[in-house]
Tab-separated table of C-alpha atoms in Angstrom:
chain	number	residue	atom	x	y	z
A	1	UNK	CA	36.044	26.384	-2.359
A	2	UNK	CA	34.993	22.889	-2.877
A	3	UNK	CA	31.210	22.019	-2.931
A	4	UNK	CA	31.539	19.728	0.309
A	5	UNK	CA	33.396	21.924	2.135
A	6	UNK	CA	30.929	24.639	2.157
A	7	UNK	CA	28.772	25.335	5.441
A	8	UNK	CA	24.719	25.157	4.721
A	9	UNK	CA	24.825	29.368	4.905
A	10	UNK	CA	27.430	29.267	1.821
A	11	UNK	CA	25.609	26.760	-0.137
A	12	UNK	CA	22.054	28.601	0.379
A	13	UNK	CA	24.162	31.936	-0.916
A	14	UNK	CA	25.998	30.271	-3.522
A	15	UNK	CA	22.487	28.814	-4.642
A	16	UNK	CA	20.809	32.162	-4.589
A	17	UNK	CA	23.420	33.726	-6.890
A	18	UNK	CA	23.524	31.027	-8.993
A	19	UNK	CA	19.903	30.880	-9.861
A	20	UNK	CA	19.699	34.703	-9.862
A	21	UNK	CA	21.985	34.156	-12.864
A	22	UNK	CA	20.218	31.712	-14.170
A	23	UNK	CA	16.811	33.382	-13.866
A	24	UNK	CA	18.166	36.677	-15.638
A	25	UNK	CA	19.866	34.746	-18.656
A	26	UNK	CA	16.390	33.197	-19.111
A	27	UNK	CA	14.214	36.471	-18.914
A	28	UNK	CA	16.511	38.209	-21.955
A	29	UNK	CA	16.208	34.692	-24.057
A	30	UNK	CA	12.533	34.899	-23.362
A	31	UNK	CA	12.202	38.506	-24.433
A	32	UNK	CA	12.834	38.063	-27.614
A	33	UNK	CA	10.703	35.121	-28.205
A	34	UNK	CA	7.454	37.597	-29.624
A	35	UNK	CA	6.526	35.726	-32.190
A	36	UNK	CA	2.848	34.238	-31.847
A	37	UNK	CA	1.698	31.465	-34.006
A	38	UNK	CA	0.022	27.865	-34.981
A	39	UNK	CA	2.046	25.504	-34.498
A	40	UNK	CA	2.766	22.238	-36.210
A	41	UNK	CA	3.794	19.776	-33.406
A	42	UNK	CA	4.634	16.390	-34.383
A	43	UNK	CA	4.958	13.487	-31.187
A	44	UNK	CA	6.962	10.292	-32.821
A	45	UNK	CA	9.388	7.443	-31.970
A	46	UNK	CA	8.882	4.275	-30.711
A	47	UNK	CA	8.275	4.818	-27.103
A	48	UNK	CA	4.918	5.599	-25.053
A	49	UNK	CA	3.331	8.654	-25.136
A	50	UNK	CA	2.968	10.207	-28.219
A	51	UNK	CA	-1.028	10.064	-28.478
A	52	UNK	CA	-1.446	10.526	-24.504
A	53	UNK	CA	0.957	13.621	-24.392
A	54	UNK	CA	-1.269	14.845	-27.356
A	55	UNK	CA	-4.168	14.260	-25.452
A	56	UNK	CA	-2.531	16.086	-22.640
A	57	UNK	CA	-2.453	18.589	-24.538
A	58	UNK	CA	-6.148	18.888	-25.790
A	59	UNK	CA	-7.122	18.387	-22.071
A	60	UNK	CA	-4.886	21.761	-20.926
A	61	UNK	CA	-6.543	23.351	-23.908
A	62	UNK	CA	-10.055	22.244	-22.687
A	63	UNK	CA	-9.300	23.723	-19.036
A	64	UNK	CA	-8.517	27.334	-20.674
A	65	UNK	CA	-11.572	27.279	-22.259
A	66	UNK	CA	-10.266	26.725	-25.739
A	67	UNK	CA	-12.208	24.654	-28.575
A	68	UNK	CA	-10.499	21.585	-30.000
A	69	UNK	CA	-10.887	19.313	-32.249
A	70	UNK	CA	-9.633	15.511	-32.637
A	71	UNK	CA	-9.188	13.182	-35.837
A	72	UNK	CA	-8.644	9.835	-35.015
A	73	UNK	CA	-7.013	7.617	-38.112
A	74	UNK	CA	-6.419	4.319	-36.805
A	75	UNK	CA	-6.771	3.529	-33.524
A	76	UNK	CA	-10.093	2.574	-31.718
A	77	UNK	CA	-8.376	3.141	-28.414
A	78	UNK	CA	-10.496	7.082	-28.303
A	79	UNK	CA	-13.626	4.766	-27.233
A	80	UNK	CA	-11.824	4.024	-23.795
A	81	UNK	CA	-10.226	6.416	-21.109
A	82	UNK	CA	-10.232	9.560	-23.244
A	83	UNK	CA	-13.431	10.103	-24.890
A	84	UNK	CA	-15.626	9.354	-21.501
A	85	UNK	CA	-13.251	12.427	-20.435
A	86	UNK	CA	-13.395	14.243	-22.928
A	87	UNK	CA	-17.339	13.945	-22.890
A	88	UNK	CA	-16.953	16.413	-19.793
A	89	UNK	CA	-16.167	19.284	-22.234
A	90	UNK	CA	-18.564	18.437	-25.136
A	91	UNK	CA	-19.672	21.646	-25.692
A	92	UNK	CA	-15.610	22.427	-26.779
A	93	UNK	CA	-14.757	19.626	-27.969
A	94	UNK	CA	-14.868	17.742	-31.717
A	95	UNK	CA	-14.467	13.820	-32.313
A	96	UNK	CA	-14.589	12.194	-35.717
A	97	UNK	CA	-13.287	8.966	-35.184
A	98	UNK	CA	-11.889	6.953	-38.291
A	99	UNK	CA	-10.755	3.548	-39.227
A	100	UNK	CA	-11.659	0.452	-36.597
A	101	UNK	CA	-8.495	-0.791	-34.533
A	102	UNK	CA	-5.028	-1.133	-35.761
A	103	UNK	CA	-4.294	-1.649	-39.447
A	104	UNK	CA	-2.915	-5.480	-38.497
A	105	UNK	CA	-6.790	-5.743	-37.454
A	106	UNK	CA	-8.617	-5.163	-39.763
A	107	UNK	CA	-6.240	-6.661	-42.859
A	108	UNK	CA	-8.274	-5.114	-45.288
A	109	UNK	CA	-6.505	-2.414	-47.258
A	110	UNK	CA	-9.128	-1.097	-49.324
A	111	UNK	CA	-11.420	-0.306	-46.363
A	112	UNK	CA	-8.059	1.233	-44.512
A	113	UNK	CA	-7.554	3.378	-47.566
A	114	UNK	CA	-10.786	4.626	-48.015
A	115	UNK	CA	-10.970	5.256	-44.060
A	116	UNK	CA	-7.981	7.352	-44.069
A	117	UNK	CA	-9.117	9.413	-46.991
A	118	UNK	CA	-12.175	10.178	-45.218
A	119	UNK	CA	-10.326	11.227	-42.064
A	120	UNK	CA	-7.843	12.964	-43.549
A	121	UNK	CA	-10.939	15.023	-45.625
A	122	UNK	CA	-12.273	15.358	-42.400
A	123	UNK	CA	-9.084	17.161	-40.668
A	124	UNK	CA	-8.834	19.781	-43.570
A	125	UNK	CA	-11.957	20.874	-42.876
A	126	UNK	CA	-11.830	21.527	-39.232
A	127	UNK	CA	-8.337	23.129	-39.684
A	128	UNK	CA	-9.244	25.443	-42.242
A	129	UNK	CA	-12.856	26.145	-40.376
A	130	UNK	CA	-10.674	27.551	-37.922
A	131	UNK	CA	-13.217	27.035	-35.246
A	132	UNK	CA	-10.777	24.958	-33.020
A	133	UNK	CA	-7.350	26.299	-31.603
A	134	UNK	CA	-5.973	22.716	-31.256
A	135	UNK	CA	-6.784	20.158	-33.911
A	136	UNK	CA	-5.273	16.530	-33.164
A	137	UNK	CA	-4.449	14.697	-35.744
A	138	UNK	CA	-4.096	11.221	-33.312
A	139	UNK	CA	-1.575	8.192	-35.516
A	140	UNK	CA	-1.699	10.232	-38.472
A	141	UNK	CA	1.899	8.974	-38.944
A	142	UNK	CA	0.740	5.635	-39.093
A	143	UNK	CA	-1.357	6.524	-42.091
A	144	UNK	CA	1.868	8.016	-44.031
A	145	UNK	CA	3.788	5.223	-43.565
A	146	UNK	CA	1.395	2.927	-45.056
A	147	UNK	CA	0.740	5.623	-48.172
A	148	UNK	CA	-2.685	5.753	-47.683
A	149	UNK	CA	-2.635	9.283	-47.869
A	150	UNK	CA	-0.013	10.206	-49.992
A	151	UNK	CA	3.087	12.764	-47.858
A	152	UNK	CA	3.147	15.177	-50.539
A	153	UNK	CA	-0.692	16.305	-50.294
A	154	UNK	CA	-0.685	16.585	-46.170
A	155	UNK	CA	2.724	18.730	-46.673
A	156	UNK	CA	1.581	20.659	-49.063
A	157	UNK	CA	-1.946	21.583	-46.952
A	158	UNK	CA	-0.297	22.250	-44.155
A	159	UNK	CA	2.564	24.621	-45.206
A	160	UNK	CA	0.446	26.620	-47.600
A	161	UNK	CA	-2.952	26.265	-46.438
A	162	UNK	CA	-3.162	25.689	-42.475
A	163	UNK	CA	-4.606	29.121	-40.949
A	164	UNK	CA	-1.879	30.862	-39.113
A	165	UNK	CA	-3.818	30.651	-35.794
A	166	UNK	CA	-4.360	26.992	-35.611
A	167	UNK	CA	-2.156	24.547	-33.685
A	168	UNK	CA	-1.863	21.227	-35.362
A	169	UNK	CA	-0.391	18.063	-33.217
A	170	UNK	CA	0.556	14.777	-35.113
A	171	UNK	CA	1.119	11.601	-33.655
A	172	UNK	CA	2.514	8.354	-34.459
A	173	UNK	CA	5.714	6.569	-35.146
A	174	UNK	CA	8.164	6.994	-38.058
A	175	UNK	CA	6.902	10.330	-38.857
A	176	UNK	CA	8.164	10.983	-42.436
A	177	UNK	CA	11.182	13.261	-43.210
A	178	UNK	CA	9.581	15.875	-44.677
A	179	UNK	CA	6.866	16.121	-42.190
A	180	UNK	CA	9.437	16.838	-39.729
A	181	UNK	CA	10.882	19.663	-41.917
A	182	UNK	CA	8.337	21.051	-42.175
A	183	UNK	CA	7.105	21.300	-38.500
A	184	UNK	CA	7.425	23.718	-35.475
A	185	UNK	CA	7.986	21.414	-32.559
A	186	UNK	CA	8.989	17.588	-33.181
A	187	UNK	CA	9.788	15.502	-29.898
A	188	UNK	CA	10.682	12.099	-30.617
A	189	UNK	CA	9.752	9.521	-27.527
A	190	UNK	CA	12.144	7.149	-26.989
A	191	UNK	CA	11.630	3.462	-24.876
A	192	UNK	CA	14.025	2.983	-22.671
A	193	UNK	CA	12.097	0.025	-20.461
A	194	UNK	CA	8.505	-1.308	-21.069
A	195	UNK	CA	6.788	-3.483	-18.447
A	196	UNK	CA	5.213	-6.046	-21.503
A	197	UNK	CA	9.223	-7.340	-21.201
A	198	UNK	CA	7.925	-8.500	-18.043
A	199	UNK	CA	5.371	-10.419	-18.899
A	200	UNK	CA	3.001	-7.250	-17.262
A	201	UNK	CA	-0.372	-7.015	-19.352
A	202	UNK	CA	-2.163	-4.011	-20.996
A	203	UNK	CA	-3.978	-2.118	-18.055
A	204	UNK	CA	-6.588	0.473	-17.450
A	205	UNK	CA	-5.542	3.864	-17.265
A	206	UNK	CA	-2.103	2.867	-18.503
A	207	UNK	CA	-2.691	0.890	-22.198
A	208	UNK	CA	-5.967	2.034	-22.602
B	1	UNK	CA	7.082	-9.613	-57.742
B	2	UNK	CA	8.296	-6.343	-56.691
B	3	UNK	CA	5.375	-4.450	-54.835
B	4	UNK	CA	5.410	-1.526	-57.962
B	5	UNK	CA	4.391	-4.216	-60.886
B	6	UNK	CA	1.395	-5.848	-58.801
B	7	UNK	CA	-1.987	-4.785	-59.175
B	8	UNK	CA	-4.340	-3.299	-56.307
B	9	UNK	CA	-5.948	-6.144	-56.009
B	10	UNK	CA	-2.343	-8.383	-55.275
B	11	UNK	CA	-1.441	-5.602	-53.160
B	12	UNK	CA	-4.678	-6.088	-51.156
B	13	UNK	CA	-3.998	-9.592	-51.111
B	14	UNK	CA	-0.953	-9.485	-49.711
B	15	UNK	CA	-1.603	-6.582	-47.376
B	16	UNK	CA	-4.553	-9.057	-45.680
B	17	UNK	CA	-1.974	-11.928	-45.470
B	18	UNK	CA	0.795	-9.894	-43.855
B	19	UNK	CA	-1.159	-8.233	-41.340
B	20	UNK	CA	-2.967	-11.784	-40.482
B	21	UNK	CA	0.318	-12.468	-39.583
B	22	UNK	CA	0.886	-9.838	-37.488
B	23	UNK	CA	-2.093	-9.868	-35.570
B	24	UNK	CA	-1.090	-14.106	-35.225
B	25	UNK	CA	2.256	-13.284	-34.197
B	26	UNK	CA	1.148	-10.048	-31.874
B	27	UNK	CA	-2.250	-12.400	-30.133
B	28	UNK	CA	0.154	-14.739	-29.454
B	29	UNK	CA	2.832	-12.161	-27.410
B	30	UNK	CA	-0.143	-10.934	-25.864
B	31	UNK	CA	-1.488	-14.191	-24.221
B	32	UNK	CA	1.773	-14.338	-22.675
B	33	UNK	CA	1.110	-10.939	-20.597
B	34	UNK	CA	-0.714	-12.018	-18.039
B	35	UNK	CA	0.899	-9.981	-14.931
B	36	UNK	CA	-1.532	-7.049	-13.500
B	37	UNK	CA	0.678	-4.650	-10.881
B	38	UNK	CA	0.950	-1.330	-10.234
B	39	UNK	CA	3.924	0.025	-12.421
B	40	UNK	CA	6.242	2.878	-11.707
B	41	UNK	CA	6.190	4.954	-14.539
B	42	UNK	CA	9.005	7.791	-15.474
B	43	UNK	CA	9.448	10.640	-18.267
B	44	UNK	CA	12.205	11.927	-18.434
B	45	UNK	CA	14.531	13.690	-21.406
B	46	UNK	CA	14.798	17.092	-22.566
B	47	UNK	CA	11.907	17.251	-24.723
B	48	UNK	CA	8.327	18.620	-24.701
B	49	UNK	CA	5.971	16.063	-23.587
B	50	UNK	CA	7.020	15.067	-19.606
B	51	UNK	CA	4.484	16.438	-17.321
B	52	UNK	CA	1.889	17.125	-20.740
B	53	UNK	CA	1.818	13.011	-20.876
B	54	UNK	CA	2.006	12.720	-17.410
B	55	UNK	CA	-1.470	14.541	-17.359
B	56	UNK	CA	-2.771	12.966	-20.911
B	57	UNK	CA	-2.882	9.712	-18.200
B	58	UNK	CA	-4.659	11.507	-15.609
B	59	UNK	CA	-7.019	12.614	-17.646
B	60	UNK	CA	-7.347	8.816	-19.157
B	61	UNK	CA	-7.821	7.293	-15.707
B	62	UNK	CA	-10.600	10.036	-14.885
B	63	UNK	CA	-11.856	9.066	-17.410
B	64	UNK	CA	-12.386	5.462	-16.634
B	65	UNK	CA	-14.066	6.819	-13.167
B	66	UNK	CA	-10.374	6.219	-11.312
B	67	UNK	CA	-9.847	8.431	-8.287
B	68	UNK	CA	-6.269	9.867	-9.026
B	69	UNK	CA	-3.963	12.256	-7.463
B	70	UNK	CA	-1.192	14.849	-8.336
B	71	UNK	CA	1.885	16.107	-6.173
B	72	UNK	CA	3.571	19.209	-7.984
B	73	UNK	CA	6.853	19.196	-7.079
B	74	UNK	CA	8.207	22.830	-8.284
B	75	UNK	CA	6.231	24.202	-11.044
B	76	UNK	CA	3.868	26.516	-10.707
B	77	UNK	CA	2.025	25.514	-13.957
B	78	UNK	CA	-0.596	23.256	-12.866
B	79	UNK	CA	-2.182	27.426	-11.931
B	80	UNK	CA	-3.304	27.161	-15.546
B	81	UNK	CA	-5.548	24.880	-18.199
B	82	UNK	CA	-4.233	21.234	-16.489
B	83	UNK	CA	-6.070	22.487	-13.089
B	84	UNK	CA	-9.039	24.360	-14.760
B	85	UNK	CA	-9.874	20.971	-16.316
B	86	UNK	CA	-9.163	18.771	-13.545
B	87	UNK	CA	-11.779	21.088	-11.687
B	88	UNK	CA	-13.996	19.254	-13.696
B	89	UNK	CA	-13.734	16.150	-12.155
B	90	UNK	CA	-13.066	17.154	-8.444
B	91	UNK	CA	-14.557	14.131	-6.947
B	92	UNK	CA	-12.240	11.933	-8.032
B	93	UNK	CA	-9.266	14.083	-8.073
B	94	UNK	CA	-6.535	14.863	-5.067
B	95	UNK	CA	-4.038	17.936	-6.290
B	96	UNK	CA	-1.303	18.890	-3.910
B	97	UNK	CA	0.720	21.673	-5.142
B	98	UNK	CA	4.240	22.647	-3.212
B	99	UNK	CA	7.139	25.059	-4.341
B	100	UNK	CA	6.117	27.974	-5.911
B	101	UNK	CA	7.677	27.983	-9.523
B	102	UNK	CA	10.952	27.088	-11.174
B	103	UNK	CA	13.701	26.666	-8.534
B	104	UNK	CA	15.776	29.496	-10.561
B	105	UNK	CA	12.586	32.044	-9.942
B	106	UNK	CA	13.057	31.877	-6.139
B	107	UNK	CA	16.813	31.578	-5.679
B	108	UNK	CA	15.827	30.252	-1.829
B	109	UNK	CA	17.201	27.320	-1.395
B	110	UNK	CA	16.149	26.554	2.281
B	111	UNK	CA	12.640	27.312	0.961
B	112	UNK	CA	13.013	25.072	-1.562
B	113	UNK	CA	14.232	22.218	0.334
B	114	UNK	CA	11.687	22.299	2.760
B	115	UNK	CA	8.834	22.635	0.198
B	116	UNK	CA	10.172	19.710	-1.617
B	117	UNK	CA	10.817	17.784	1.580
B	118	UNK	CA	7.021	18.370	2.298
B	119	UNK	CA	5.799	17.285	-1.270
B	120	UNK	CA	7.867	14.056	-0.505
B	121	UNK	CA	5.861	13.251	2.786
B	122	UNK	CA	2.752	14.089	0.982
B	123	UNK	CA	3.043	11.871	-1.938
B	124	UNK	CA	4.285	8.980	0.035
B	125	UNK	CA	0.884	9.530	2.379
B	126	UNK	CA	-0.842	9.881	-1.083
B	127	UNK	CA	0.805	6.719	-2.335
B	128	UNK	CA	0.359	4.963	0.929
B	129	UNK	CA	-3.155	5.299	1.261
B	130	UNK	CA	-4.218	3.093	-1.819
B	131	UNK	CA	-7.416	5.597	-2.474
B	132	UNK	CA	-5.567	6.614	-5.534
B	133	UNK	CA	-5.216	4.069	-8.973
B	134	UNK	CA	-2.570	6.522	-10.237
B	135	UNK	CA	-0.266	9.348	-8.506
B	136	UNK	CA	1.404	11.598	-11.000
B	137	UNK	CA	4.459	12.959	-8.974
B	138	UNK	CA	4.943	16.304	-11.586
B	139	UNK	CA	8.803	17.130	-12.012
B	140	UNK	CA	9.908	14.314	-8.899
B	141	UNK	CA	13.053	14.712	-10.747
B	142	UNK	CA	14.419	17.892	-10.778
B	143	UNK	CA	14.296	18.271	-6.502
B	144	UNK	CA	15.869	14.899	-6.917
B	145	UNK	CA	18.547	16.530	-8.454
B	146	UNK	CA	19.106	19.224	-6.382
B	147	UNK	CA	19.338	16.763	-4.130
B	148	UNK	CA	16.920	18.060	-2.184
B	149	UNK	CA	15.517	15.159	-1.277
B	150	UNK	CA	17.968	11.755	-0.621
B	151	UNK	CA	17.198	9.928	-4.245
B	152	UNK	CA	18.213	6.829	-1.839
B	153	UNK	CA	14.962	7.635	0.309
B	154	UNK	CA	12.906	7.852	-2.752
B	155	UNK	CA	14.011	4.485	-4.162
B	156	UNK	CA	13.599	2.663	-1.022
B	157	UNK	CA	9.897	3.972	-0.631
B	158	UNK	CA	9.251	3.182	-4.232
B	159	UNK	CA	10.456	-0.155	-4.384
B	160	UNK	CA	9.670	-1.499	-0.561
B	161	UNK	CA	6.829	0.262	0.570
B	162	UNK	CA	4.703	1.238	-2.762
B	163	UNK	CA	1.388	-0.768	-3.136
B	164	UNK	CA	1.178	-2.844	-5.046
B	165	UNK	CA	-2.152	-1.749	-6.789
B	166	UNK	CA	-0.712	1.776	-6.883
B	167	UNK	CA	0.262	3.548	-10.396
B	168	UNK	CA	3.064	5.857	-9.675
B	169	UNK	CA	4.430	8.431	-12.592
B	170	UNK	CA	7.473	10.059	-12.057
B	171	UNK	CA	8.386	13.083	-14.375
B	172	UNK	CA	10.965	15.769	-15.112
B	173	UNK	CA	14.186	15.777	-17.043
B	174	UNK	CA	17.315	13.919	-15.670
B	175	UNK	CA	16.291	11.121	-13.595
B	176	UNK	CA	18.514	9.281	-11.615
B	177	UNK	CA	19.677	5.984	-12.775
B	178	UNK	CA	18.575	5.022	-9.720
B	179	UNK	CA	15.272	5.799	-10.195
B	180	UNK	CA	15.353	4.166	-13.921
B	181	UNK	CA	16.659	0.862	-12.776
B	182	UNK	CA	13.492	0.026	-10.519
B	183	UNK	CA	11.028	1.418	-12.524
B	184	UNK	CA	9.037	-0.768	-14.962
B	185	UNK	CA	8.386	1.912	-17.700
B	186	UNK	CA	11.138	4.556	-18.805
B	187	UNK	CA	10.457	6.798	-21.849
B	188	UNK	CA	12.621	9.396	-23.135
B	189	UNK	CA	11.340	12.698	-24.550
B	190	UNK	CA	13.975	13.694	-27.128
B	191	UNK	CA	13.911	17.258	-28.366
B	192	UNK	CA	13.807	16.874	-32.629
B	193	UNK	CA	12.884	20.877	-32.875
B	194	UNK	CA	11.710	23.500	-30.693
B	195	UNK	CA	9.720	26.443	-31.973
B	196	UNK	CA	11.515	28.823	-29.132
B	197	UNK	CA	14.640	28.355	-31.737
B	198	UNK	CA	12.526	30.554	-34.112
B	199	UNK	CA	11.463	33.195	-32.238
B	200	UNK	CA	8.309	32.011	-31.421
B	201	UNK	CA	6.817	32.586	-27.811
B	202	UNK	CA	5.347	30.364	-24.825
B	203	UNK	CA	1.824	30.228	-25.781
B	204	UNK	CA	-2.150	29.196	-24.184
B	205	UNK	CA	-2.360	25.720	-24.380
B	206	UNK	CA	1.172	24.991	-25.571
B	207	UNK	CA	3.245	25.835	-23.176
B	208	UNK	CA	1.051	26.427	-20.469
């Protein structure tokens, strides 16, 4: 019987079976997901996002009771919405802020360089101190692409040496190839419309 | 030159120069973004990141010392570390929870209907009311789906009757094309890798 033909008592039953199917094919996937581990979770493309659902993250951490961490390479957008949040969970939380605005800021390479050394020195230590269950790694990507820390070191850290029981998220555009092979969980966000097209400004609580 | 036979100091050089460009050529798109409104936000896609972004702005605006609110449209989720942290800032916070987990959990579909059909009249009261900078409407899309609420309804509210100083965020996986041709911001969440391919489990402050 055709969908529209069907009185609200068929639909309802139709429904019921339907998700009852749907609910037990779901249960037997989930059973034999048993494995427990850190993850590495990258957040790239060019769409909107990427840090905030990272940040989304930390917060859902925060409200379990968890301690996190946050490395900042680039951006000095962490002064803003986020870290007067985050200041509500200092006792769990860890900011090291690096580097002072976006790289087209600052045009000075040799300061960038030396900034994202730092920072990157910075997140092997609180990943292998294994103090934090989440450490953010916020436009690490951005760093990559501009070679400042060479690929093959952060890929080689966090294959061999990451501790198994520490979750790692990476954000930032044009993640590298073999930063993505190497990870857990990669979601790519993708713009499909952005208000700045419409002559709409950066805003609070939205840009910043 | 190619960029391999110049020296660190020529690179520096013209590292400065090309991002004084950029920062010329990105001021200058800027000034032209003058336009302050309240945008209509959606995430949407079948990758990680929906709702956890969705909350990663929340958390922003509370930040800022916004007075936000939340309509959960099915999960039952928000149970876990988003609402332990929001209890952080419950002054500024409004949380209205409906359904009571994944519609294939409780294979009722009058139940659902009329649960979703209530979340609806809340969040347009919530919307309505202007106390709120940002309403976060958590997984609007999937009861639009279902159809169980008219996604004509929804549109007409959105685009007629919505403040105008009123950020709304729409998430969940398949949203109309109605809904993506009025709103101002669209991203997609594309799924790169998912850990749940390896065996791995739903874990604290991952998944929930």
């Amino acid at each position: 019987m055709a969908k529209q033909d069907m009185s609200e008592a068929e639909l309802d039953a139709r429904h019921a079976e339907k998700m009852k199917k749907k609910k037990a094919a779901r249960d037997k996937i989930m059973a034999t997901k048993t494995i427990e581990k850190g993850l590495l979770i990258v957040h790239t493309g060019k769409g909107k996002g990427k840090s905030t659902a990272g940040f989304g993250m930390i917060f859902r951490a925060l409200g379990h009771g968890m301690k996190v961490a946050v490395v900042q390479f680039v951006k000095g957008r962490i002064e803003t919405g986020e870290r007067m949040a985050l200041e509500k969970f200092s006792d769990q939380v860890t900011i090291r802020r690096m580097g002072e605005g976006f790289t087209w800021e600052t045009q000075n390479r040799q300061r960038d360089i030396a900034a994202a050394r730092q920072a990157w020195e910075t997140a092997k230590e609180l990943i292998s101190s294994r103090e934090h269950s989440i450490v953010l790694l916020d436009e690490l990507n951005i760093v990559l692409r501009y070679d400042y820390v060479p690929i093959g070191e952060v890929v080689d850290f966090l294959r061999d040496e990451k501790p198994d029981d520490v979750h790692v998220v990476i954000t930032g555009r044009n993640a590298k190839d073999e930063l993505i092979e190497i990870a857990d969980l990669v979601t790519e966000m993708t713009q499909i419309k952005h208000p700045f097209r419409s002559g709409v400004k950066p805003q609070i609580g939205i840009e910043y």
